[in-house]
Amino acid sequence: MSTTSTLPKVADPKASIAEERKAPSFPIRELTYWIDGDERTTKLKERIMLELERDPLWRVSDHPNLTLAETRERAMSKVRRLADLATSRPLEETMLRMSIISVVDPGFWTRFGVHFGLFFGALQGQATPSQLAYWMDKGAMSMQGITGCFGMTELGHGSNVAGLETTATFDESADEFVVHSPTLTATKWWIGGAAHTASHCAVYAQLIVKGKCYGTKTFVVQLRDTSTFQLMPGVNIGDLGKKMGRDQIDNGWIRFTHVRIPRSHMLMKHTKVTRTGEVIEPALAQLAYGALIQGRVSMVSDSANVAKRALTIATRYASVRRQFSDGTPGALETKLIDYPIHQHRLLPLMAQTFAMIFTAREVNANYQRLMGVLSELGNDAKGAAVDEAIKDLKETHATSAGLKAFCTWMCLNIIDQCRQSLGGHGYSAYTGLAQAYSDFAVHCTWEGDNTILTLQCGRYLVATALEARKGQPLPANLAYLKAALSKNGSVSTNACNGSTPEQVSSLDTLKAAWSSVAANAIINAVRDFEAGLAKGLNKDNAYEHSSASRLHAARMHTYTYLLHRFAAQVEQSPKALRPVLTLLAQLFGAHSAVQHSGEFLQSGFYSGSQVEALKTFVNHACIEVRKDAVPLTDAFGYTDYVINSPLGRYDGDVYEKYFELVTGLNPTKPIPYFDSLIKPLLERTNEVETGPELEIDQE
């Protein structure tokens, strides 16, 4: 008896992805406009992407093969090119260009942003008008004469800015500050741009006047002679070398040994030191923290943008990669995207990404509005308007802290899950996601360690709940607490009445469900805090006592905030987009609820059977979103140049382009260590010295 087998039928990857675009349920271009803000912004983005793609200096496909030195040199060439462009083009265009570059070349984005975002941002946020004019005249804005860095973190201190050890002591006789690193741990560490690039540094140091410490303030210290680039007296700098990612930025360490600077080099928009050593502190010291929020807000947007790229690569590849078949002779293998488990692997991440996109839009708008209000008020303003602004500032500070933490965690997970979904190819440096993970991981620790920021958010939630119990009004995004609060600390139960998958997963029901869970988590954190006080702990230690429940409360609140912001954007969206966006919002809320089902059962909002109905809806939603998976990634609007992965090509020609890239960057050459290592290994003899024979006794 003989058996015959049929060779497997091989599908055309281009045809496979073309199938995915035949019948989208929504107008793709209209969704692109909605994501970007409007048609004009989309067209400007496309123009910028084309300019970058056609500029040889912005070649990115060979990044994996560059050495550390080559990587840094190319980044500096880009700095030179972009410095003039950034100051000659409209601010809106520059910001959009930088948001694209943050995806194309995140390491360069950091190197460029150290000067324009951090150093110049410190001047804008903390210098007086005359000081800002002075530094701009010196070339700080245009990087002509000055290149800056941002000296906050130290070898021994990061998140605890109040604990920094660098000192700036006022010498009244000379009208100067003496900047000094008194200990090894006071060495400024992780300072981007310090190793090679920066001539000046915005140094965070403890202000000491007449023997009294007034806390951490900001001082501009010259590091290098701008003509010779030799280090200034008393300044020592070193290179931190190779990092996990973002090697384009020359991170370094800085030590100061009694470095003298003029009194005017302390940035005095808020706290001032007079010629006679009088320290004048602002009535509204909190206003100084407004500028620090900007980095956190921008990372919510960056998380969304990077996640869009990762999902585009993974989704397009899943639509052309085929694996296994149903056994029918001659049948095509099945697309990865058609396997339910792969849908569950990627499509909830798609929903998370849309939640971040729309939340970032609203948070950015709120931040810009708040900064405008604070700018108009000034340091010495008084009255109800000031009280309201301070309340908004505290809320924005806490919300941005929670969002920065959970959105960067979310994005890092999205990158890695997408990378793993590529199978073995995900391990290649040429497919785009291995380096993306290494480059993005720093988001979870810079601009505030995520766990610390989450605890800050949790502390605000506890404090706000306690104030609300005393009759203080709740901010809009915590309005859900009103129904939950009572003087005895109990939580009012709000249960779901529906039983079918459709009923338990409606957007209104999910918003109510998450509000209930978040309220329950916050009240539990309040109880833990009050239990700490009852044990005799002081306020700060009582907050530490409740740290685990504070972190959990921040997590639940942030998920609730993301869902509510997503739902608000759905309501405002064009009619043609509303069905698909509603489904994505439901998938985000329902899948996240299933992942945290214990919380919903504990709060009493869902029963066990309702959670099962929710799981059924998630299965259904994945099947429905799968139909639009590729069109949704198309709507992100990234060109192949920005995607920079052969597996994420728009035309689906993944194998040809992957092979071309790998072989092109790694041409066959003689093995450099064949004669020195491989040949001696293969030709070594087996001769060994022999010792005396052993005599074996025999019975």
XYZ file of C-alpha atoms in Angstrom, residues 89-556:
468
model
C 9.647 76.450 11.526
C 6.319 76.973 13.335
C 6.127 75.415 16.806
C 3.228 73.142 15.795
C 5.282 71.674 12.942
C 8.331 71.197 15.169
C 6.309 69.408 17.833
C 4.714 67.122 15.238
C 8.121 66.419 13.693
C 9.504 65.477 17.098
C 6.563 63.178 17.849
C 7.317 61.281 14.615
C 11.049 61.214 15.330
C 10.332 59.779 18.785
C 9.073 56.672 16.957
C 11.630 56.673 14.119
C 14.743 57.264 16.233
C 13.938 57.473 19.952
C 17.598 57.749 20.939
C 18.087 60.843 18.785
C 14.794 62.231 20.101
C 16.263 61.998 23.591
C 19.567 63.615 22.622
C 17.815 66.502 20.915
C 15.182 66.764 23.623
C 17.758 67.065 26.401
C 18.656 70.532 25.161
C 15.356 71.800 23.772
C 12.979 70.004 26.131
C 14.857 69.711 29.425
C 17.539 72.415 29.507
C 15.633 75.097 27.615
C 12.416 73.899 29.243
C 13.978 74.566 32.654
C 14.823 78.095 31.526
C 11.308 78.677 30.234
C 9.669 77.303 33.360
C 11.958 78.676 36.065
C 13.823 81.735 34.752
C 12.562 85.283 35.173
C 11.742 87.121 31.933
C 15.068 88.977 32.065
C 16.995 85.772 32.784
C 15.283 83.971 29.910
C 16.114 86.859 27.586
C 19.753 86.729 28.743
C 20.133 83.010 28.024
C 18.292 83.282 24.720
C 20.690 86.053 23.722
C 23.515 83.636 24.578
C 22.040 81.156 22.085
C 20.182 78.777 24.396
C 17.086 78.608 22.211
C 18.857 78.010 18.914
C 21.814 75.965 20.233
C 24.148 78.655 18.882
C 26.860 79.166 21.480
C 25.247 76.983 24.139
C 24.332 73.308 24.325
C 22.563 72.332 27.505
C 21.858 69.339 29.685
C 19.666 68.690 32.722
C 21.424 67.838 35.980
C 18.844 66.465 38.345
C 19.527 62.799 39.143
C 22.517 61.729 41.221
C 24.329 58.495 41.847
C 22.535 58.158 45.172
C 19.213 59.884 44.427
C 16.647 59.726 41.636
C 12.958 60.062 42.420
C 13.573 61.818 45.754
C 14.476 65.248 44.388
C 14.193 66.760 47.865
C 17.017 64.464 48.968
C 19.577 65.573 46.372
C 23.017 66.169 47.884
C 24.582 68.701 45.509
C 24.795 72.073 47.233
C 24.727 75.689 46.031
C 25.959 77.889 48.868
C 25.603 81.664 48.603
C 28.803 83.638 49.133
C 27.460 87.090 49.925
C 30.914 88.730 49.805
C 31.402 87.725 46.174
C 27.732 87.722 45.124
C 28.208 84.148 43.891
C 26.964 80.646 44.499
C 29.441 77.865 45.154
C 28.191 74.628 43.564
C 29.701 71.517 45.129
C 29.359 67.710 45.155
C 30.150 66.923 48.801
C 29.974 63.118 48.483
C 30.400 60.389 45.900
C 26.643 59.844 45.848
C 26.167 63.550 45.056
C 27.750 62.925 41.635
C 25.248 63.852 38.928
C 24.441 60.600 37.107
C 22.596 59.646 33.925
C 22.945 63.202 32.655
C 22.108 63.068 28.949
C 24.476 65.137 26.828
C 27.048 65.528 29.585
C 29.650 63.092 28.225
C 30.302 64.848 24.896
C 27.821 67.550 24.028
C 26.809 69.986 26.750
C 28.481 73.302 27.476
C 26.036 74.237 30.246
C 23.844 72.374 32.719
C 20.643 73.188 34.570
C 21.801 71.845 37.940
C 19.390 70.940 40.712
C 21.055 71.656 44.052
C 20.214 72.455 47.657
C 20.080 76.236 48.142
C 22.051 77.245 51.232
C 22.028 80.858 52.380
C 23.549 82.002 55.677
C 23.726 78.419 56.859
C 20.057 77.642 56.169
C 18.907 75.147 53.549
C 15.947 76.262 51.451
C 15.481 73.077 49.441
C 16.227 72.119 45.865
C 16.488 74.941 43.316
C 17.877 75.209 39.771
C 21.180 76.810 38.778
C 22.818 77.214 35.357
C 26.422 76.018 35.578
C 28.927 76.221 32.707
C 30.614 72.859 32.164
C 32.943 73.558 29.239
C 34.657 76.492 27.603
C 32.513 77.183 24.549
C 35.587 77.904 22.390
C 37.925 75.062 23.346
C 35.322 72.734 24.898
C 37.770 72.071 27.716
C 36.189 71.430 31.119
C 35.783 74.452 33.345
C 37.780 74.580 36.609
C 36.251 72.373 39.287
C 34.151 70.363 36.814
C 34.820 66.659 36.255
C 32.844 64.692 33.659
C 32.856 61.061 32.555
C 31.010 58.831 30.082
C 28.497 56.229 31.293
C 29.071 54.173 28.152
C 26.852 51.418 26.791
C 23.234 51.217 27.941
C 20.238 48.939 27.472
C 18.953 51.252 24.730
C 19.053 54.784 23.313
C 22.800 54.742 22.723
C 22.432 57.878 20.612
C 22.458 59.925 23.806
C 25.816 60.488 25.516
C 24.845 60.016 29.151
C 27.546 61.024 31.589
C 28.402 61.826 35.194
C 29.351 65.242 36.588
C 31.149 66.214 39.815
C 31.484 69.782 41.011
C 34.306 70.900 43.290
C 33.561 74.385 44.652
C 32.477 75.754 41.269
C 31.573 79.450 41.434
C 28.726 80.945 39.414
C 27.150 84.427 39.472
C 24.087 84.859 41.699
C 22.085 85.655 38.562
C 22.643 82.085 37.330
C 20.145 80.796 39.875
C 16.805 80.611 38.067
C 14.583 82.949 40.094
C 11.106 82.899 38.586
C 9.834 81.458 41.843
C 12.376 81.646 44.701
C 14.669 84.690 44.693
C 17.935 85.483 46.491
C 18.839 89.170 46.808
C 22.302 90.729 46.808
C 22.205 90.834 50.619
C 21.246 87.185 50.955
C 17.535 87.636 51.567
C 15.563 84.628 50.325
C 12.146 85.507 48.943
C 9.942 82.493 48.386
C 6.694 82.620 46.381
C 3.352 82.619 48.126
C 2.324 79.816 45.771
C 5.298 77.476 45.831
C 3.186 74.780 44.152
C 3.285 76.724 40.892
C 6.893 75.678 40.432
C 5.761 72.088 39.876
C 3.610 72.883 36.848
C 6.487 72.648 34.397
C 7.535 69.239 35.754
C 4.235 67.722 34.614
C 4.989 68.291 30.937
C 7.355 65.324 30.626
C 4.795 62.968 32.129
C 2.039 64.214 29.853
C 4.248 63.824 26.778
C 5.016 60.213 27.697
C 1.322 59.316 27.546
C 1.384 60.476 23.907
C 4.693 58.722 23.279
C 3.287 55.486 24.695
C 0.387 55.654 22.266
C 2.641 56.452 19.294
C 5.125 53.659 19.975
C 2.314 51.172 20.616
C 0.807 52.075 17.217
C 4.036 51.066 15.495
C 4.373 47.799 17.415
C 0.786 46.781 16.682
C 1.125 47.668 13.010
C 4.091 45.302 12.692
C 2.462 42.464 14.635
C -0.973 42.771 13.016
C 0.258 42.969 9.428
C 2.622 40.055 9.967
C -0.181 38.008 11.543
C -2.224 38.658 8.403
C 0.389 37.214 6.033
C 2.083 34.581 8.178
C 0.405 31.197 7.789
C 0.929 28.221 10.018
C -0.745 24.793 10.025
C -3.923 23.902 8.172
C -7.100 21.939 8.738
C -5.569 18.913 7.006
C -7.392 19.286 3.717
C -4.990 18.233 0.929
C -3.672 21.238 -0.933
C -5.325 23.711 1.415
C -3.599 26.894 2.387
C -2.223 27.126 5.882
C -4.197 29.300 8.293
C -3.334 32.944 8.887
C -2.139 33.621 12.415
C -4.751 36.366 12.760
C -7.505 33.794 12.157
C -6.596 31.786 15.251
C -8.775 32.862 18.207
C -5.806 32.720 20.568
C -3.856 35.111 18.340
C -6.835 37.456 18.244
C -6.900 37.415 22.040
C -3.161 38.014 22.002
C -3.228 41.173 19.872
C -6.654 42.756 19.648
C -7.125 43.737 23.309
C -3.758 45.486 22.905
C -5.254 47.328 19.939
C -8.071 48.523 22.208
C -5.544 49.612 24.847
C -3.676 51.621 22.231
C -6.793 53.484 21.146
C -7.544 54.217 24.807
C -4.087 55.768 25.162
C -4.435 57.749 21.917
C -7.615 59.470 22.992
C -6.587 59.915 26.617
C -3.331 61.545 25.525
C -5.287 64.020 23.414
C -7.473 65.102 26.308
C -4.692 65.192 28.900
C -2.533 67.334 26.619
C -5.384 69.781 26.103
C -6.057 69.971 29.853
C -2.380 70.526 30.583
C -2.063 73.346 28.055
C -5.182 74.993 29.468
C -3.837 74.742 33.022
C -0.425 76.144 32.078
C -2.165 79.103 30.461
C -4.136 79.785 33.638
C -1.053 79.503 35.861
C 0.935 81.797 33.594
C -1.734 84.485 33.833
C -1.983 84.231 37.628
C 1.679 84.766 38.539
C 3.436 83.857 41.775
C 1.717 86.331 44.078
C -1.890 86.060 42.934
C -4.640 85.516 45.486
C -8.333 84.717 45.602
C -10.767 82.057 44.438
C -9.219 81.791 40.988
C -5.877 80.882 42.540
C -7.446 78.316 44.837
C -9.173 76.715 41.882
C -5.958 76.698 39.839
C -4.026 75.064 42.675
C -6.730 72.432 42.969
C -6.512 71.765 39.218
C -2.716 71.626 39.433
C -2.829 68.999 42.180
C -5.339 66.945 40.217
C -3.324 67.204 36.987
C -0.120 66.351 38.851
C -1.697 63.186 40.301
C -3.511 62.156 37.126
C -0.428 62.628 34.956
C 1.619 60.604 37.461
C -0.783 57.662 37.266
C -1.158 57.878 33.509
C 2.591 58.142 32.915
C 3.130 55.000 34.982
C 0.373 52.810 33.616
C 0.594 53.955 29.990
C 4.357 53.340 29.834
C 3.920 49.960 31.539
C 1.102 49.212 29.108
C 3.159 50.213 26.076
C 6.208 48.212 27.165
C 3.980 45.155 27.506
C 2.418 45.824 24.100
C 5.867 45.976 22.483
C 6.958 42.703 24.037
C 3.706 40.866 23.347
C 3.864 42.018 19.729
C 7.518 40.948 19.563
C 6.690 37.497 20.900
C 3.819 37.177 18.437
C 6.381 37.333 15.613
C 7.788 34.003 16.768
C 11.508 33.482 16.211
C 11.686 36.494 13.905
C 10.840 38.738 16.835
C 14.290 38.031 18.247
C 15.975 39.587 15.215
C 17.323 43.103 15.526
C 16.125 43.726 11.958
C 12.400 43.191 12.555
C 12.032 46.271 14.727
C 10.637 45.279 18.093
C 13.641 43.963 20.030
C 15.300 47.376 19.913
C 11.958 49.103 20.449
C 11.632 47.271 23.767
C 15.156 48.211 24.841
C 14.638 51.821 23.811
C 11.248 52.216 25.479
C 12.027 50.505 28.800
C 13.615 53.669 30.191
C 10.191 55.353 30.145
C 9.274 53.274 33.178
C 11.976 54.837 35.333
C 12.845 58.312 34.025
C 10.714 61.369 34.742
C 9.844 59.541 37.954
C 9.977 55.829 38.721
C 6.589 54.338 37.850
C 5.977 52.783 41.248
C 6.777 56.052 43.016
C 4.527 58.012 40.663
C 1.739 55.510 41.198
C 2.029 55.963 44.952
C 1.860 59.742 44.475
C -1.373 59.284 42.554
C -2.674 56.948 45.261
C -1.814 59.459 47.984
C -3.794 62.119 46.160
C -6.770 59.761 45.818
C -6.774 59.025 49.568
C -6.404 62.703 50.495
C -9.188 63.722 48.090
C -11.536 61.051 49.453
C -10.897 62.253 53.003
C -11.561 65.869 52.002
C -14.733 64.871 50.169
C -15.969 63.099 53.297
C -15.712 66.494 55.029
C -17.812 68.131 52.352
C -15.183 69.358 49.907
C -16.220 69.116 46.226
C -14.737 66.329 44.122
C -12.864 66.987 40.862
C -14.742 65.902 37.743
C -12.699 62.744 37.130
C -13.385 61.544 40.677
C -17.103 62.305 40.640
C -17.753 58.572 40.846
C -16.609 58.684 44.480
C -19.600 60.756 45.537
C -22.005 57.851 45.590
C -19.490 55.623 47.340
C -18.537 57.911 50.210
C -20.253 57.888 53.550
C -19.205 59.039 56.996
C -18.862 55.496 58.332
C -16.517 54.560 55.506
C -18.805 51.982 53.898
C -19.116 51.668 50.145
C -22.539 51.846 48.592
C -23.137 48.817 46.403
C -23.882 49.455 42.747
C -24.654 46.178 40.985
C -25.149 45.318 37.319
C -28.710 44.291 36.501
C -28.061 42.686 33.122
C -27.263 39.049 32.405
C -26.536 38.744 28.682
C -23.123 39.510 27.109
C -24.638 42.553 25.425
C -26.086 43.892 28.672
C -23.017 43.450 30.875
C -20.697 44.952 28.247
C -22.509 48.098 27.191
C -20.281 51.143 27.412
C -22.428 52.756 30.099
C -22.393 49.553 32.139
C -18.620 49.222 31.838
C -18.118 52.841 32.890
C -20.308 52.238 35.940
C -18.488 48.973 36.671
C -15.039 50.533 36.602
C -16.241 53.521 38.638
C -17.554 51.135 41.278
C -14.321 49.143 41.409
C -12.157 52.266 41.538
C -14.282 53.739 44.324
C -14.025 50.486 46.257
C -10.236 50.443 45.866
C -9.890 54.063 46.997
C -12.087 53.514 50.063
C -10.022 50.437 50.966
C -6.867 52.549 50.723
C -8.495 55.161 52.968
C -9.279 52.448 55.513
C -5.684 51.219 55.477
C -4.442 54.778 55.918
C -6.787 55.380 58.844
C -5.808 52.023 60.355
C -2.203 53.247 60.308
C -3.193 56.433 62.097
C -5.145 54.398 64.657
C -1.965 52.449 65.412
C -0.221 55.690 66.341
C 1.647 56.210 63.081
C 2.224 59.748 61.890
C 0.666 60.883 58.620
C 3.625 59.992 56.389
C 4.087 56.559 57.947
C 0.351 55.912 57.723
C 0.607 56.560 53.986
C 3.489 54.086 53.817
C 1.367 51.608 55.786
C -1.262 51.875 53.053
C 1.187 51.853 50.117
C 0.034 48.535 48.620
C -3.620 49.571 48.655
C -2.704 53.066 47.386
C -0.915 51.544 44.408
C -3.902 49.333 43.693
C -6.290 52.274 44.003
C -4.180 54.245 41.517
C -4.259 51.316 39.101
C -8.052 50.992 39.253
